[in-house]
Every structure is written in C-alpha cells, then in structure tokens.
Amino acid sequence: MSSATIVNLPRISREDLAKLVRDKEPGISIIDVRDGDYIGGHIVGCQNVPTSTHDYRMPELVRTLADKDTVVFHCALSQQRGPSSALRYLRERERMSAKGEATSGEQGKDAAKEQKVVVLDGGFTKWQEVYGTDAELTEGYVKDLWDDSW
C-alpha cells in the first residue's frame, strides 16, 4: 500500500501549472474532481471526473492516464476532494499493478513508478484569482460566481 497521505502528497503551485498549460505540455493531465461546483470555469484541457463517479471510473482513469508523466488533481480548495482523489488514484494504480493489469502497454510496478501524482495547491479557487480571466489558461470562467465566494 502506498505510503502517501494527504499530508505528504506533492503539491504544484498555480504558477508552475500555468507554465505547463501555456506550454501545452503533452505529458500532463489535469483532473478536476469538483461535482456541481464545476460550473463557473475550469483549467484549459482538464478532465472533469466528479468525486461522485470515482467508484466506477477510477480503474478507467488509471488505464487512460497510464502514459502521462504527471497527473494533477484538484477541487475548489484542494484540501479534501482533490487530495483524497489523488490518493484513491495512487491506490488504484498500485492495486492494478499488483494484479498484473496492463497500464500503457507495460505491466505492473514499472508504469506506476514513472508517474508523478500531485495536487494543485489552493485548488481552482486560488487558480482563478490570478488566471480566471486568462482565456489561454481558463475556460468557461464566470467572474460573478467567484466574487466574494470561498
């Protein structure tokens, strides 16, 4: 079982992630786990995988993201749902590796070792404070929904 916990999960700053998104880094995938609060904007190129779908979507997510170098999870604040989802993802990768299920054409632990799983520090709330109106980085942004919230 993974030694990762919510406390020691690696974080990525909004500035570092913004650079990767601007550069259209092909080895990164951004997973937004917000449920109904997904409205009002999201990071360009992210996938919305609501926490309510994790029971049945996590194995599929592990398989489809197996070729990515870095997977970034986030929610609104990245205090609970984002980190919990990242941990669940890591544990599912380990489970699938232990069972010998193929990931990106490779078997087992080698694929799991090569992928970095991180959490966006401050979540979308902090992201939108700086990049909400930047159309190169944020899609579907509705400023009024974020004013005086959180």
Coordinates of C-alpha atoms in Angstrom, one line a residue, residues 3-135:
S3 CA 2.9 5.5 1.9
A4 CA 1.3 8.6 0.5
T5 CA -1.1 10.5 2.8
I6 CA -3.0 13.8 2.3
V7 CA -0.3 15.5 4.3
N8 CA 2.7 14.3 2.2
L9 CA 1.2 14.4 -1.3
P10 CA 3.3 16.6 -3.5
R11 CA 1.8 19.9 -4.5
I12 CA 2.2 22.0 -7.6
S13 CA 1.8 25.8 -7.5
R14 CA -0.6 27.6 -9.7
E15 CA 2.4 29.4 -11.4
D16 CA 4.1 26.1 -12.2
L17 CA 0.9 24.6 -13.5
A18 CA 0.1 27.7 -15.6
K19 CA 3.5 27.4 -17.3
L20 CA 2.8 23.7 -18.2
V21 CA -0.6 24.6 -19.5
R22 CA 0.7 27.5 -21.6
D23 CA 3.5 25.3 -23.0
K24 CA 0.8 22.6 -23.8
E25 CA 2.9 20.1 -22.1
P26 CA 1.8 16.7 -23.5
G27 CA 2.9 14.6 -20.6
I28 CA 0.5 16.2 -18.1
S29 CA -3.2 15.6 -17.4
I30 CA -5.3 17.7 -15.1
I31 CA -8.2 16.1 -13.3
D32 CA -10.8 18.4 -11.8
V33 CA -12.8 16.4 -9.3
R34 CA -15.4 19.1 -8.5
D35 CA -19.0 18.0 -8.7
G36 CA -21.8 20.6 -9.1
D37 CA -19.3 23.4 -8.2
Y38 CA -17.5 22.7 -11.6
I39 CA -19.6 25.5 -13.1
G40 CA -18.1 28.9 -13.4
G41 CA -14.8 27.9 -15.0
H42 CA -12.1 25.3 -15.3
I43 CA -8.5 24.9 -16.4
V44 CA -8.0 24.6 -20.1
G45 CA -7.6 20.9 -21.1
C46 CA -8.7 19.5 -17.8
Q47 CA -11.0 16.5 -17.4
N48 CA -13.9 16.7 -15.1
V49 CA -14.1 13.5 -13.1
P50 CA -16.5 14.3 -10.2
T51 CA -15.9 12.5 -6.9
S52 CA -19.4 11.0 -7.2
T53 CA -18.1 8.9 -10.1
H54 CA -14.9 7.6 -8.6
D55 CA -16.3 4.2 -7.5
Y56 CA -16.6 3.1 -11.1
R57 CA -14.4 5.5 -13.0
M58 CA -11.1 5.1 -11.2
P59 CA -9.9 1.9 -12.9
E60 CA -10.7 3.5 -16.3
L61 CA -8.9 6.7 -15.3
V62 CA -5.7 4.7 -14.3
R63 CA -5.7 3.0 -17.6
T64 CA -6.3 6.1 -19.7
L65 CA -3.7 8.2 -17.9
A66 CA -1.0 5.5 -17.8
D67 CA 1.1 7.2 -20.5
K68 CA 1.1 10.6 -18.7
D69 CA 4.2 11.7 -16.8
T70 CA 2.3 13.9 -14.4
V71 CA -1.3 13.8 -13.2
V72 CA -2.6 16.9 -11.3
F73 CA -5.7 16.6 -9.2
H74 CA -7.7 19.5 -7.8
C75 CA -11.1 20.6 -6.5
A76 CA -12.2 24.0 -5.3
L77 CA -9.7 24.4 -2.5
S78 CA -7.6 21.2 -2.9
Q79 CA -8.0 20.5 0.8
Q80 CA -10.2 17.4 0.8
R81 CA -11.7 16.2 -2.5
G82 CA -8.6 16.8 -4.7
P83 CA -6.1 15.2 -2.3
S84 CA -8.5 12.3 -1.5
S85 CA -8.9 11.7 -5.2
A86 CA -5.2 11.7 -5.8
L87 CA -4.7 9.1 -3.0
R88 CA -7.5 7.0 -4.4
Y89 CA -5.9 7.2 -7.8
L90 CA -2.5 6.1 -6.4
R91 CA -4.0 3.2 -4.5
E92 CA -5.9 2.1 -7.6
R93 CA -2.7 2.2 -9.7
E94 CA -1.0 0.0 -7.0
R95 CA -3.9 -2.4 -6.9
M96 CA -3.9 -2.8 -10.7
S97 CA -0.1 -3.2 -10.7
A98 CA -0.3 -5.9 -8.1
K99 CA -2.9 -7.8 -10.1
G100 CA -0.7 -7.5 -13.2
E101 CA -3.2 -5.5 -15.1
A102 CA -1.6 -3.7 -18.1
T103 CA -1.1 0.0 -18.0
S104 CA 0.1 1.7 -21.2
G105 CA 1.4 -1.5 -22.6
E106 CA 3.6 -2.2 -19.6
Q107 CA 2.9 -4.5 -16.7
G108 CA 2.8 -3.6 -13.1
K109 CA 5.0 -1.5 -11.0
D110 CA 7.3 -0.1 -13.6
A111 CA 4.5 2.0 -15.0
A112 CA 3.4 3.1 -11.6
K113 CA 6.9 4.3 -10.6
E114 CA 7.2 6.6 -13.6
Q115 CA 4.1 8.7 -13.0
K116 CA 4.1 11.7 -10.7
V117 CA 0.7 12.4 -9.0
V118 CA 0.3 15.9 -7.5
V119 CA -2.3 18.2 -6.1
L120 CA -2.9 21.8 -7.2
D121 CA -2.0 24.0 -4.2
G122 CA -5.1 26.1 -3.4
G123 CA -7.3 24.4 -5.9
F124 CA -9.3 26.2 -8.5
T125 CA -10.2 29.0 -6.0
K126 CA -6.6 30.2 -5.9
W127 CA -6.1 29.5 -9.6
Q128 CA -9.0 31.7 -10.7
E129 CA -7.7 34.6 -8.5
V130 CA -4.8 35.0 -10.9
Y131 CA -5.8 33.2 -14.1
G132 CA -9.6 33.3 -14.2
T133 CA -9.8 35.8 -17.0
D134 CA -6.9 34.5 -18.9
A135 CA -8.6 32.6 -21.8

